[in-house]
Short mmCIF file of C-alpha atoms and ligand atoms in Angstrom, two decimals:
data_model
loop_
_atom_site.label_atom_id
_atom_site.label_comp_id
_atom_site.label_asym_id
_atom_site.label_seq_id
_atom_site.Cartn_x
_atom_site.Cartn_y
_atom_site.Cartn_z
CA MET A 1 2.58 -24.23 -11.36
CA PHE A 2 4.32 -24.93 -14.64
CA ILE A 3 6.96 -22.54 -15.88
CA THR A 4 5.07 -22.18 -19.15
CA ASP A 5 2.61 -19.99 -17.19
CA MET A 6 5.26 -17.56 -16.07
CA MET A 7 8.12 -17.65 -18.58
CA LYS A 8 8.67 -14.97 -21.18
CA THR A 9 7.46 -16.13 -24.60
CA ASP A 10 7.59 -13.01 -26.78
CA LEU A 11 11.28 -13.51 -27.40
CA ILE A 12 13.80 -11.77 -29.54
CA ALA A 13 16.36 -14.26 -30.83
CA VAL A 14 19.31 -13.89 -33.20
CA ARG A 15 21.13 -16.16 -35.64
CA PRO A 16 24.76 -17.25 -35.15
CA GLU A 17 25.78 -15.06 -38.08
CA THR A 18 24.32 -11.87 -36.49
CA THR A 19 27.06 -9.30 -35.86
CA LEU A 20 27.91 -8.21 -32.34
CA VAL A 21 27.03 -4.63 -33.18
CA ASP A 22 23.45 -5.67 -34.03
CA ALA A 23 23.18 -7.96 -31.04
CA ILE A 24 24.33 -5.24 -28.63
CA GLN A 25 21.77 -2.86 -30.03
CA LEU A 26 18.97 -5.40 -29.57
CA MET A 27 19.98 -6.06 -25.97
CA GLU A 28 20.30 -2.40 -25.09
CA THR A 29 17.05 -1.24 -26.63
CA GLY A 30 15.10 -4.21 -25.27
CA ASN A 31 16.87 -4.16 -21.88
CA PHE A 32 17.58 -7.92 -22.11
CA ARG A 33 20.32 -9.64 -20.21
CA HIS A 34 20.11 -12.82 -22.27
CA LEU A 35 19.87 -13.22 -26.01
CA PRO A 36 19.02 -16.69 -27.35
CA VAL A 37 20.63 -17.81 -30.59
CA ILE A 38 18.60 -20.08 -32.90
CA ASP A 39 19.14 -21.77 -36.24
CA GLY A 40 16.84 -21.78 -39.28
CA ASP A 41 14.55 -24.43 -37.72
CA GLY A 42 14.07 -22.46 -34.49
CA LYS A 43 16.40 -24.81 -32.61
CA LEU A 44 18.30 -23.26 -29.77
CA VAL A 45 22.04 -23.35 -30.54
CA GLY A 46 23.46 -20.91 -28.00
CA MET A 47 23.01 -17.97 -25.67
CA VAL A 48 24.74 -14.63 -25.34
CA THR A 49 24.62 -12.73 -22.07
CA ASP A 50 25.32 -9.09 -21.34
CA ARG A 51 28.44 -10.33 -19.57
CA ASP A 52 29.68 -12.07 -22.76
CA MET A 53 29.12 -8.79 -24.55
CA ARG A 54 31.03 -6.78 -21.99
CA SER A 55 34.04 -9.07 -22.15
CA ALA A 56 34.03 -8.89 -25.95
CA LYS A 57 34.45 -5.12 -25.79
CA PRO A 58 38.02 -3.78 -25.91
CA SER A 59 39.84 -2.69 -22.79
CA THR A 60 38.96 0.75 -21.50
CA PHE A 61 42.67 1.33 -20.83
CA LEU A 62 43.15 1.97 -24.54
CA SER A 63 43.26 5.51 -25.83
CA GLU A 64 40.01 6.82 -27.22
CA GLU A 65 41.20 6.44 -30.78
CA GLU A 66 42.57 2.93 -30.31
CA TYR A 67 39.44 1.94 -28.42
CA GLN A 68 37.13 3.04 -31.23
CA LEU A 69 39.27 1.29 -33.84
CA THR A 70 39.38 -2.00 -31.94
CA PHE A 71 35.71 -1.66 -31.00
CA ASP A 72 34.60 -1.28 -34.61
CA LYS A 73 36.69 -4.30 -35.56
CA VAL A 74 35.40 -6.47 -32.71
CA MET A 75 31.83 -5.55 -33.42
CA GLN A 76 32.00 -7.02 -36.91
CA HIS A 77 32.53 -10.46 -35.39
CA THR A 78 29.49 -12.70 -35.08
CA VAL A 79 27.42 -13.91 -32.18
CA GLY A 80 28.33 -17.48 -33.15
CA GLU A 81 31.92 -16.77 -32.14
CA ILE A 82 31.24 -15.70 -28.57
CA MET A 83 27.99 -17.46 -27.62
CA THR A 84 27.81 -20.13 -24.97
CA THR A 85 26.92 -23.46 -26.52
CA GLU A 86 26.97 -25.62 -23.41
CA LEU A 87 23.48 -24.77 -22.35
CA LEU A 88 21.43 -25.71 -19.38
CA THR A 89 17.94 -25.98 -20.79
CA VAL A 90 14.70 -27.12 -19.22
CA ALA A 91 11.49 -28.61 -20.57
CA PRO A 92 8.05 -26.96 -20.58
CA TYR A 93 6.76 -29.44 -18.00
CA PHE A 94 9.16 -28.08 -15.37
CA THR A 95 7.44 -26.56 -12.36
CA LEU A 96 8.21 -23.38 -10.48
CA GLN A 97 9.85 -25.52 -7.81
CA ASP A 98 12.11 -27.19 -10.38
CA ALA A 99 13.15 -23.85 -11.84
CA LEU A 100 13.86 -22.43 -8.40
CA LEU A 101 16.07 -25.33 -7.37
CA VAL A 102 17.92 -25.55 -10.70
CA MET A 103 18.63 -21.84 -10.85
CA ARG A 104 19.90 -21.83 -7.30
CA GLN A 105 22.06 -24.94 -7.68
CA LYS A 106 23.54 -24.07 -11.08
CA LYS A 107 23.76 -20.34 -10.29
CA VAL A 108 22.18 -19.23 -13.55
CA GLY A 109 20.05 -16.16 -14.09
CA ALA A 110 17.94 -17.52 -16.95
CA LEU A 111 16.78 -20.88 -18.22
CA PRO A 112 15.92 -21.39 -21.88
CA VAL A 113 12.86 -23.60 -22.21
CA VAL A 114 12.93 -25.95 -25.20
CA ASP A 115 10.45 -28.48 -26.53
CA GLU A 116 11.24 -32.13 -27.33
CA LYS A 117 12.59 -31.12 -30.76
CA GLY A 118 15.03 -28.65 -29.21
CA ARG A 119 13.07 -25.60 -30.35
CA LEU A 120 13.10 -22.56 -28.13
CA THR A 121 9.67 -21.92 -26.57
CA GLY A 122 10.48 -19.45 -23.81
CA ILE A 123 12.93 -18.10 -21.27
CA MET A 124 12.47 -18.29 -17.53
CA SER A 125 14.56 -15.62 -15.78
CA THR A 126 14.97 -14.48 -12.20
CA ARG A 127 12.74 -11.53 -13.10
CA ASP A 128 9.92 -13.96 -14.02
CA LEU A 129 10.60 -15.88 -10.83
CA LEU A 130 10.23 -12.72 -8.74
CA LYS A 131 6.95 -11.92 -10.44
CA ALA A 132 5.72 -15.45 -9.77
CA PHE A 133 6.56 -15.06 -6.09
CA VAL A 134 4.70 -11.78 -5.75
CA ASN A 135 1.75 -13.65 -7.22
CA ILE A 136 2.16 -16.71 -4.99
CA MET A 137 2.41 -14.60 -1.83
CA GLY A 138 -0.68 -12.72 -2.91
CA ILE A 139 0.94 -9.38 -2.11
CA GLY A 140 -0.09 -7.82 -5.39
CA GLU A 141 -3.52 -7.42 -3.77
CA PRO A 142 -4.45 -5.40 -0.67
CA GLY A 143 -4.41 -7.46 2.51
CA THR A 144 -3.27 -7.99 6.08
CA LEU A 145 -0.73 -10.48 7.45
CA LEU A 146 -1.64 -12.34 10.64
CA CYS A 147 0.99 -14.03 12.80
CA ILE A 148 -0.41 -16.96 14.73
CA LEU A 149 1.45 -19.30 17.06
CA VAL A 150 0.05 -22.86 17.14
CA ASN A 151 0.93 -26.11 18.84
CA GLU A 152 2.62 -28.70 16.68
CA GLN A 153 -0.38 -30.98 16.30
CA PRO A 154 -2.67 -31.93 13.41
CA GLY A 155 -5.76 -29.89 12.61
CA GLN A 156 -4.50 -26.46 13.66
CA LEU A 157 -4.34 -25.02 10.17
CA LYS A 158 -7.84 -26.27 9.44
CA LYS A 159 -9.22 -24.41 12.45
CA ILE A 160 -7.63 -21.20 11.21
CA VAL A 161 -8.90 -21.72 7.67
CA ASP A 162 -12.40 -22.42 9.04
CA ILE A 163 -12.43 -19.16 10.99
CA VAL A 164 -11.27 -17.19 7.97
CA THR A 165 -13.87 -18.89 5.78
CA GLU A 166 -16.66 -18.23 8.30
CA GLU A 167 -15.84 -14.54 8.05
CA ASN A 168 -16.12 -14.71 4.26
CA VAL A 169 -12.53 -13.61 3.72
CA SER A 170 -10.17 -14.85 0.98
CA MET A 171 -6.59 -15.86 1.64
CA GLY A 172 -3.79 -14.56 -0.55
CA SER A 173 -1.31 -17.08 0.84
CA VAL A 174 -0.28 -18.99 3.95
CA LEU A 175 3.32 -19.29 5.07
CA VAL A 176 4.41 -21.64 7.82
CA ALA A 177 7.57 -21.23 9.90
CA ARG A 178 8.47 -24.60 11.35
CA ASP A 179 11.46 -23.56 13.40
CA TRP A 180 9.65 -21.21 15.76
CA ASP A 181 10.35 -23.13 18.87
CA GLU A 182 10.38 -26.79 19.80
CA LYS A 183 6.69 -27.58 19.99
CA LYS A 184 5.25 -24.58 18.18
CA ARG A 185 4.79 -23.44 14.65
CA ALA A 186 4.11 -19.95 13.41
CA ILE A 187 1.47 -19.57 10.72
CA PHE A 188 1.25 -16.43 8.62
CA PRO A 189 -1.98 -16.19 6.63
CA TYR A 190 -2.13 -13.22 4.27
CA LEU A 191 -5.78 -12.22 4.29
CA LEU A 192 -7.21 -10.21 1.41
CA THR A 193 -9.14 -7.87 3.68
CA ASN A 194 -8.90 -4.86 5.95
CA ASN A 195 -11.52 -6.40 8.20
CA VAL A 196 -9.44 -8.50 10.60
CA ILE A 197 -10.99 -7.71 13.98
CA ALA A 198 -13.62 -10.46 13.98
CA ILE A 199 -11.08 -13.04 12.81
CA LYS A 200 -8.55 -12.01 15.45
CA LYS A 201 -11.21 -12.21 18.17
CA LYS A 202 -12.30 -15.69 17.09
CA LEU A 203 -8.70 -16.90 16.97
CA LEU A 204 -8.08 -15.60 20.48
CA ASP A 205 -11.36 -17.18 21.69
CA GLN A 206 -10.24 -20.55 20.34
CA GLY A 207 -6.98 -20.31 22.23
CA PHE A 208 -4.63 -19.28 19.47
CA GLU A 209 -1.83 -16.90 20.30
CA LEU A 210 -1.37 -13.86 18.08
CA ILE A 211 2.27 -13.03 18.15
CA ASP A 212 4.35 -9.99 17.59
CA PRO A 213 6.47 -11.01 14.59
CA MET A 214 9.17 -8.63 15.76
CA GLY A 215 9.75 -10.82 18.80
CA TRP A 216 10.82 -13.54 16.45
CA TYR A 217 12.95 -11.19 14.41
CA LEU A 218 14.76 -9.87 17.45
CA GLY A 219 15.25 -13.39 18.73
CA HIS A 220 17.14 -14.10 15.53
CA LEU A 221 19.38 -11.06 15.61
CA PRO A 222 22.92 -11.72 16.78
CA GLN A 223 22.93 -11.32 20.54
CA LYS A 224 25.39 -9.06 22.32
CA LYS A 225 27.78 -11.02 24.48
CA MET B 1 -8.30 29.44 22.24
CA ASN B 2 -9.13 28.76 18.58
CA THR B 3 -12.58 28.66 17.06
CA THR B 4 -12.84 25.08 15.89
CA GLY B 5 -15.49 23.93 13.46
CA PHE B 6 -17.15 20.54 13.83
CA VAL B 7 -18.83 18.66 11.03
CA PHE B 8 -21.40 16.09 12.03
CA ASP B 9 -24.75 15.08 10.60
CA GLU B 10 -27.13 12.41 11.83
CA ARG B 11 -27.43 11.18 8.26
CA TYR B 12 -23.85 9.86 8.61
CA LEU B 13 -25.39 7.11 10.73
CA LEU B 14 -27.52 5.90 7.81
CA HIS B 15 -24.60 4.14 6.10
CA LYS B 16 -25.31 0.69 7.54
CA THR B 17 -22.65 -1.98 7.29
CA PHE B 18 -23.23 -5.67 8.00
CA ASN B 19 -23.60 -6.83 11.57
CA GLY B 20 -20.19 -6.99 13.25
CA HIS B 21 -18.49 -4.78 10.67
CA PRO B 22 -15.93 -2.58 12.45
CA GLU B 23 -16.79 0.53 10.41
CA CYS B 24 -20.19 1.07 12.04
CA ALA B 25 -22.44 3.98 12.97
CA GLU B 26 -21.63 3.46 16.67
CA ARG B 27 -18.19 4.92 15.97
CA LEU B 28 -19.66 8.37 15.44
CA LEU B 29 -22.11 8.00 18.33
CA SER B 30 -19.19 7.15 20.62
CA ILE B 31 -17.38 10.29 19.45
CA ILE B 32 -20.41 12.51 20.08
CA GLY B 33 -20.78 10.89 23.50
CA GLY B 34 -17.13 11.52 24.34
CA LEU B 35 -17.22 15.16 23.27
CA SER B 36 -20.40 15.84 25.14
CA THR B 37 -19.15 14.22 28.36
CA ALA B 38 -15.98 16.30 28.07
CA GLY B 39 -18.13 19.43 27.72
CA LEU B 40 -16.57 20.26 24.36
CA LEU B 41 -19.57 19.84 22.08
CA GLU B 42 -21.08 23.24 22.86
CA LYS B 43 -17.72 24.96 22.48
CA LEU B 44 -17.36 23.81 18.89
CA MET B 45 -18.95 25.62 15.96
CA LEU B 46 -21.24 23.13 14.29
CA ILE B 47 -20.87 23.15 10.50
CA LYS B 48 -23.86 21.89 8.54
CA ALA B 49 -23.02 19.30 5.90
CA GLU B 50 -24.53 19.35 2.43
CA PRO B 51 -24.12 16.71 -0.28
CA ALA B 52 -21.07 17.56 -2.39
CA ASP B 53 -21.67 18.77 -5.91
CA GLN B 54 -20.77 15.88 -8.19
CA ARG B 55 -18.22 17.97 -10.10
CA TRP B 56 -16.01 17.99 -6.99
CA ILE B 57 -16.20 14.23 -6.65
CA GLU B 58 -15.32 14.03 -10.34
CA ALA B 59 -12.23 16.12 -9.62
CA VAL B 60 -10.78 12.88 -8.21
CA HIS B 61 -12.96 9.92 -9.19
CA ASN B 62 -13.81 8.48 -12.57
CA ILE B 63 -17.40 9.24 -13.57
CA ARG B 64 -18.11 5.62 -14.48
CA TYR B 65 -16.94 4.55 -11.05
CA ILE B 66 -19.23 7.11 -9.39
CA MET B 67 -22.20 5.83 -11.39
CA LYS B 68 -21.34 2.18 -10.68
CA PHE B 69 -21.23 2.95 -6.97
CA GLU B 70 -24.58 4.74 -7.07
CA GLU B 71 -26.16 1.84 -8.95
CA ALA B 72 -24.80 -0.77 -6.54
CA CYS B 73 -26.45 1.11 -3.66
CA LEU B 74 -29.75 1.64 -5.47
CA TRP B 75 -29.96 -2.05 -6.35
CA GLY B 76 -29.48 -2.91 -2.70
CA LEU B 77 -26.32 -4.96 -3.27
CA PRO B 78 -24.60 -6.09 -0.05
CA ASP B 79 -21.15 -4.79 -0.94
CA PHE B 80 -19.25 -2.86 -3.59
CA ASP B 81 -15.98 -3.93 -5.31
CA HIS B 82 -14.98 -6.18 -2.35
CA ALA B 83 -16.72 -7.92 0.56
CA ASP B 84 -14.99 -5.44 2.93
CA ASN B 85 -17.01 -2.60 1.47
CA SER B 86 -20.39 -3.26 2.98
CA ILE B 87 -23.13 -1.00 1.59
CA CYS B 88 -26.82 -0.26 1.96
CA ARG B 89 -29.31 1.76 -0.09
CA ASP B 90 -28.26 4.99 1.62
CA THR B 91 -24.50 4.55 1.35
CA TYR B 92 -24.10 6.57 -1.84
CA GLU B 93 -25.89 9.60 -0.42
CA VAL B 94 -24.05 9.36 2.88
CA ALA B 95 -20.72 9.20 1.00
CA GLN B 96 -21.72 12.34 -0.95
CA LEU B 97 -22.57 13.99 2.35
CA ALA B 98 -19.22 12.98 3.86
CA VAL B 99 -17.39 14.70 0.99
CA GLY B 100 -19.77 17.65 1.30
CA GLY B 101 -19.05 17.96 5.01
CA VAL B 102 -15.32 18.22 4.32
CA LEU B 103 -15.91 20.87 1.64
CA LYS B 104 -18.07 22.90 4.07
CA ALA B 105 -15.33 22.69 6.69
CA ILE B 106 -12.84 23.98 4.11
CA ASP B 107 -15.21 26.86 3.30
CA ALA B 108 -15.45 27.78 6.97
CA VAL B 109 -11.67 27.75 7.42
CA MET B 110 -10.89 29.59 4.19
CA GLN B 111 -13.57 32.24 4.83
CA GLY B 112 -12.19 32.80 8.31
CA GLU B 113 -15.29 31.68 10.23
CA VAL B 114 -13.20 29.18 12.13
CA THR B 115 -9.47 28.64 12.58
CA ASN B 116 -9.60 24.92 11.97
CA ALA B 117 -12.14 22.11 11.84
CA PHE B 118 -12.71 18.44 12.59
CA CYS B 119 -15.00 16.37 10.36
CA ALA B 120 -16.68 13.45 12.12
CA VAL B 121 -17.70 11.83 8.86
CA ARG B 122 -18.17 8.34 7.53
CA PRO B 123 -17.63 6.40 5.37
CA PRO B 124 -13.88 7.07 5.53
CA GLY B 125 -11.91 7.83 2.38
CA HIS B 126 -8.16 7.33 2.23
CA HIS B 127 -8.18 3.83 0.67
CA ALA B 128 -10.54 4.86 -2.16
CA GLU B 129 -8.79 4.92 -5.54
CA VAL B 130 -9.79 6.90 -8.63
CA ASN B 131 -11.92 3.98 -9.79
CA GLN B 132 -12.00 1.45 -6.98
CA ALA B 133 -13.54 1.19 -3.52
CA LEU B 134 -11.19 -0.40 -0.95
CA GLY B 135 -10.92 -0.89 2.80
CA PHE B 136 -14.37 0.54 3.74
CA CYS B 137 -13.75 3.66 1.59
CA TYR B 138 -15.76 4.83 -1.45
CA PHE B 139 -14.98 8.51 -2.05
CA ASN B 140 -11.60 9.88 -1.07
CA ASN B 141 -12.81 12.73 1.15
CA VAL B 142 -9.38 14.23 1.80
CA ALA B 143 -8.17 14.01 -1.80
CA ILE B 144 -11.32 15.74 -3.02
CA GLY B 145 -10.77 18.34 -0.31
CA ALA B 146 -7.25 19.01 -1.60
CA ARG B 147 -8.55 19.59 -5.15
CA TYR B 148 -11.27 21.84 -3.76
CA LEU B 149 -8.74 23.95 -1.87
CA GLN B 150 -6.76 24.37 -5.07
CA ARG B 151 -9.55 25.06 -7.50
CA GLN B 152 -12.06 26.92 -5.34
CA TYR B 153 -9.61 28.92 -3.24
CA GLY B 154 -6.52 29.08 -5.45
CA VAL B 155 -4.33 27.41 -2.84
CA ASP B 156 -1.17 26.30 -4.64
CA LYS B 157 0.38 23.87 -2.20
CA VAL B 158 -1.59 21.50 0.00
CA CYS B 159 -0.08 19.04 2.45
CA ILE B 160 -1.99 15.93 3.51
CA ILE B 161 -0.81 14.29 6.71
CA ASP B 162 -2.23 10.79 7.18
CA PHE B 163 -1.73 9.23 10.61
CA ASP B 164 -4.24 6.42 10.23
CA VAL B 165 -2.45 3.13 11.01
CA HIS B 166 -3.07 1.99 7.43
CA HIS B 167 -1.39 3.47 4.40
CA GLY B 168 -3.66 5.78 2.39
CA ASN B 169 -3.05 4.04 -0.91
CA GLY B 170 -5.84 5.96 -2.62
CA THR B 171 -4.57 9.38 -1.62
CA GLN B 172 -0.99 8.47 -2.53
CA HIS B 173 -1.95 7.17 -5.97
CA ILE B 174 -4.21 10.15 -6.74
CA PHE B 175 -1.29 12.56 -6.17
CA ASP B 176 1.58 10.27 -7.24
CA THR B 177 2.68 12.50 -10.10
CA ASP B 178 1.57 15.81 -8.58
CA ASN B 179 4.05 18.25 -7.07
CA THR B 180 1.38 20.59 -5.71
CA VAL B 181 0.04 18.14 -3.13
CA PHE B 182 2.50 16.68 -0.63
CA TYR B 183 1.32 13.39 0.85
CA TYR B 184 2.85 12.21 4.11
CA SER B 185 1.71 8.98 5.73
CA ILE B 186 2.87 7.23 8.88
CA HIS B 187 1.50 3.71 9.25
CA GLU B 188 2.18 0.12 10.27
CA HIS B 189 4.69 -1.57 7.98
CA PRO B 190 2.98 -2.81 4.78
CA SER B 191 4.44 -6.32 5.08
CA PHE B 192 2.05 -6.74 8.01
CA ALA B 193 -0.77 -4.25 7.63
CA TYR B 194 -3.46 -3.52 5.10
CA PRO B 195 -3.33 -2.63 2.25
CA GLY B 196 0.31 -3.65 1.70
CA THR B 197 1.50 -0.41 0.11
CA GLY B 198 3.33 2.64 1.47
CA ARG B 199 6.89 1.41 1.63
CA GLU B 200 9.57 3.99 2.26
CA PHE B 201 10.88 3.72 -1.30
CA GLU B 202 7.52 4.92 -2.67
CA THR B 203 8.23 8.63 -3.08
CA GLY B 204 6.11 9.63 -6.06
CA TYR B 205 7.19 9.63 -9.67
CA SER B 206 7.62 11.70 -12.83
CA GLY B 207 6.59 15.26 -11.91
CA GLY B 208 5.63 14.20 -8.39
CA GLU B 209 8.91 12.53 -7.42
CA GLY B 210 9.77 13.61 -3.89
CA PHE B 211 6.24 14.78 -3.05
CA THR B 212 5.16 11.56 -1.35
CA LEU B 213 6.74 10.43 1.90
CA ASN B 214 6.02 7.26 3.85
CA SER B 215 7.16 6.36 7.36
CA THR B 216 6.61 2.77 8.45
CA ILE B 217 6.24 1.40 11.95
CA LEU B 218 6.91 -2.26 12.69
CA PRO B 219 4.36 -4.31 14.64
CA GLY B 220 4.62 -3.97 18.39
CA ARG B 221 6.34 -0.58 18.08
CA GLY B 222 4.78 2.64 19.27
CA ASP B 223 5.46 6.01 20.81
CA GLU B 224 9.22 6.07 20.48
CA GLU B 225 9.23 5.09 16.80
CA TYR B 226 6.42 7.52 15.99
CA ARG B 227 8.33 10.31 17.67
CA GLU B 228 11.51 9.46 15.78
CA LYS B 229 9.78 9.31 12.37
CA LEU B 230 7.60 12.39 12.85
CA LEU B 231 10.56 14.51 13.85
CA GLY B 232 12.98 12.94 11.37
CA ASP B 233 10.70 12.56 8.33
CA LEU B 234 7.59 14.74 8.57
CA VAL B 235 8.96 17.94 10.12
CA PRO B 236 11.81 18.60 7.65
CA ALA B 237 9.71 17.55 4.64
CA PHE B 238 6.83 19.78 5.73
CA GLU B 239 9.12 22.73 6.26
CA SER B 240 10.79 22.40 2.90
CA PHE B 241 7.46 21.96 1.06
CA ALA B 242 5.96 24.96 2.93
CA PRO B 243 2.26 24.27 2.27
CA GLU B 244 -0.42 26.95 2.48
CA ALA B 245 -3.07 24.61 3.87
CA VAL B 246 -3.10 21.26 5.61
CA LEU B 247 -5.57 18.39 5.57
CA LEU B 248 -5.39 15.51 8.02
CA SER B 249 -6.42 11.93 7.45
CA ALA B 250 -7.03 11.36 11.13
CA GLY B 251 -7.12 7.66 11.94
CA PHE B 252 -7.20 6.44 15.51
CA ASP B 253 -6.61 2.76 14.82
CA ALA B 254 -2.88 2.75 15.68
CA HIS B 255 -3.74 2.67 19.37
CA GLU B 256 -2.44 -0.30 21.33
CA SER B 257 -5.99 -1.36 22.23
CA ASP B 258 -7.28 -1.33 18.62
CA LEU B 259 -7.25 -4.88 17.24
CA MET B 260 -7.23 -3.55 13.69
CA SER B 261 -3.48 -3.05 13.89
CA GLY B 262 -0.34 -4.40 15.47
CA THR B 263 1.21 -1.08 16.50
CA SER B 264 1.16 -0.08 20.14
CA LEU B 265 0.79 3.66 20.14
CA THR B 266 -0.50 4.96 23.48
CA THR B 267 -2.91 7.79 24.22
CA GLU B 268 0.13 9.96 25.01
CA GLY B 269 1.69 8.89 21.73
CA TYR B 270 -1.37 10.26 19.93
CA ASP B 271 -0.92 13.53 21.79
CA PHE B 272 2.60 13.74 20.48
CA ILE B 273 1.21 13.43 16.93
CA ASN B 274 -1.33 16.18 17.71
CA ASP B 275 1.30 18.49 19.19
CA THR B 276 3.73 17.98 16.32
CA ILE B 277 1.09 18.73 13.72
CA MET B 278 -0.31 21.75 15.58
CA GLU B 279 3.14 23.22 15.90
CA LEU B 280 3.67 22.83 12.15
CA VAL B 281 0.34 24.38 11.16
CA ASN B 282 0.64 27.21 13.68
CA THR B 283 4.04 28.23 12.38
CA HIS B 284 3.43 27.65 8.66
CA THR B 285 -0.24 27.90 7.68
CA ASN B 286 -1.68 30.38 10.20
CA GLY B 287 -3.23 27.41 11.92
CA LYS B 288 -5.27 26.46 8.85
CA VAL B 289 -6.01 22.77 9.08
CA VAL B 290 -9.02 20.59 8.37
CA SER B 291 -8.95 17.20 10.06
CA VAL B 292 -11.01 14.37 8.61
CA LEU B 293 -11.87 11.16 10.44
CA GLU B 294 -10.58 7.94 8.84
CA GLY B 295 -10.24 4.77 10.98
CA GLY B 296 -10.46 4.00 14.68
CA TYR B 297 -12.51 0.99 15.71
CA GLN B 298 -12.07 0.41 19.42
CA LEU B 299 -15.20 2.12 20.69
CA ASP B 300 -13.88 2.78 24.22
CA ILE B 301 -10.70 4.48 23.11
CA LEU B 302 -11.89 6.20 19.91
CA PRO B 303 -13.88 8.94 21.72
CA VAL B 304 -10.96 9.58 24.08
CA LEU B 305 -8.50 10.00 21.22
CA VAL B 306 -10.84 12.18 19.16
CA THR B 307 -11.60 14.36 22.20
CA ASN B 308 -7.88 14.83 22.83
CA HIS B 309 -7.32 15.58 19.17
CA ILE B 310 -10.06 18.23 19.15
CA ARG B 311 -8.71 19.78 22.37
CA LYS B 312 -5.41 20.31 20.60
CA LEU B 313 -7.19 21.83 17.59
CA MET B 314 -8.97 24.22 19.98
CA GLY B 315 -5.71 24.92 21.74
CA VAL B 316 -7.10 24.14 25.19
ZN1 ZN C 1 -7.13 2.58 9.18
#
């Protein structure tokens, strides 16, 4: 999955000479947390975040009158003066995995995506990432989660997939927990159906163990000493 | 002892699902068998079902959806909207008759012929959305019943209590923005169970904010958690809403022996649900309640649970 499939592309960008008062209005009406700054060729030159904006505002300890006066003055400054220019950008060929790892390691909430000429093509934010995960887990569609314990040996997943396929059921996703116990894995297929009885019966007939996921959860809670 | 109405029609057996499908005609036969063995069948007042007038179905469902469903059945397609929703040529008419049975039961209760009623109908309804069939459901029997109560009998406030192990997504969505119908559902947690909706933070929105309430039960949990949630969530919400009539989406698939779910509610746990609800309707709605069958797929336990449920309705 490339980030071009999930990033936001209908962007609102500003120029470095845009005043802070205009920029704040854009961010508030559009509910953006990140505002990209581009030059006349569409090249990304900086970013302004809602945090940059907050720290540009005068102190709230000032009297109302002083606050308004300073505020009006500050707001006539330009975006170019407060924007971040040391940018972490990514390329359109980045995958979801890349974005996930970069955002976690660099602790950023949004990644501008630029083409080989440095032009802004999109922004990938944690919001887009969350949406992508709902999609990947298949939980946007009605379904049932099964919890199956299998021996750590090849071919187990295939058997499960075969049973599900025989019953003409689609899978929304499959998650695997490797650290269940030493020689076992837990497999969690999310089946896009309400009709799970036949599948459960076949799994039991073939020797699979259907587990109570709460057993695992409780096993991982801190134990009383 | 209450006079309890009972809706059943042999034509409900004509909705044939594919071989091995859990929502099968044998479900109703097992219920009739259970009631007759228990000697209850002759003590109930049989209510004759009639196909619902289409305008009542249109009170909830989109007309194009209704027509699409009818066409799918007439063409002899194997399923409708999703492979789960197995159909046959008779399914459309049976679904009309299921709605009609619920409306007749409401008539009988509202006209004082019976105190309350149980509708042994199929196909079930609570997953059916305004324009989508889901989870074996085509027409939302209970939702249509709520609209009927309001428009035919001028009832202002209706409460729907849904104790099927699955969340009634259809019913919730139909009344999402409505503050005249309170929807309460207790079901297995949506991270594990179909259809994946009904989290506790779903409470209705715009005008209907606060008129939807969901209680979730984690897999493997049963009687104790049901007791806690019913007393802690349902009872106070019901009392503050103060409905004039109550409809039940009565699902019996939360039982520990029903493979459809991961909850482990016992037969006694179901009785606690029955007792809690009966106490609420007896003190708030003069006992007016119409109970409508939803799920329940374990054919040995289903008749036992339905018989117990009907005993509580009769007050015996
Ligand atoms: Zn159910």
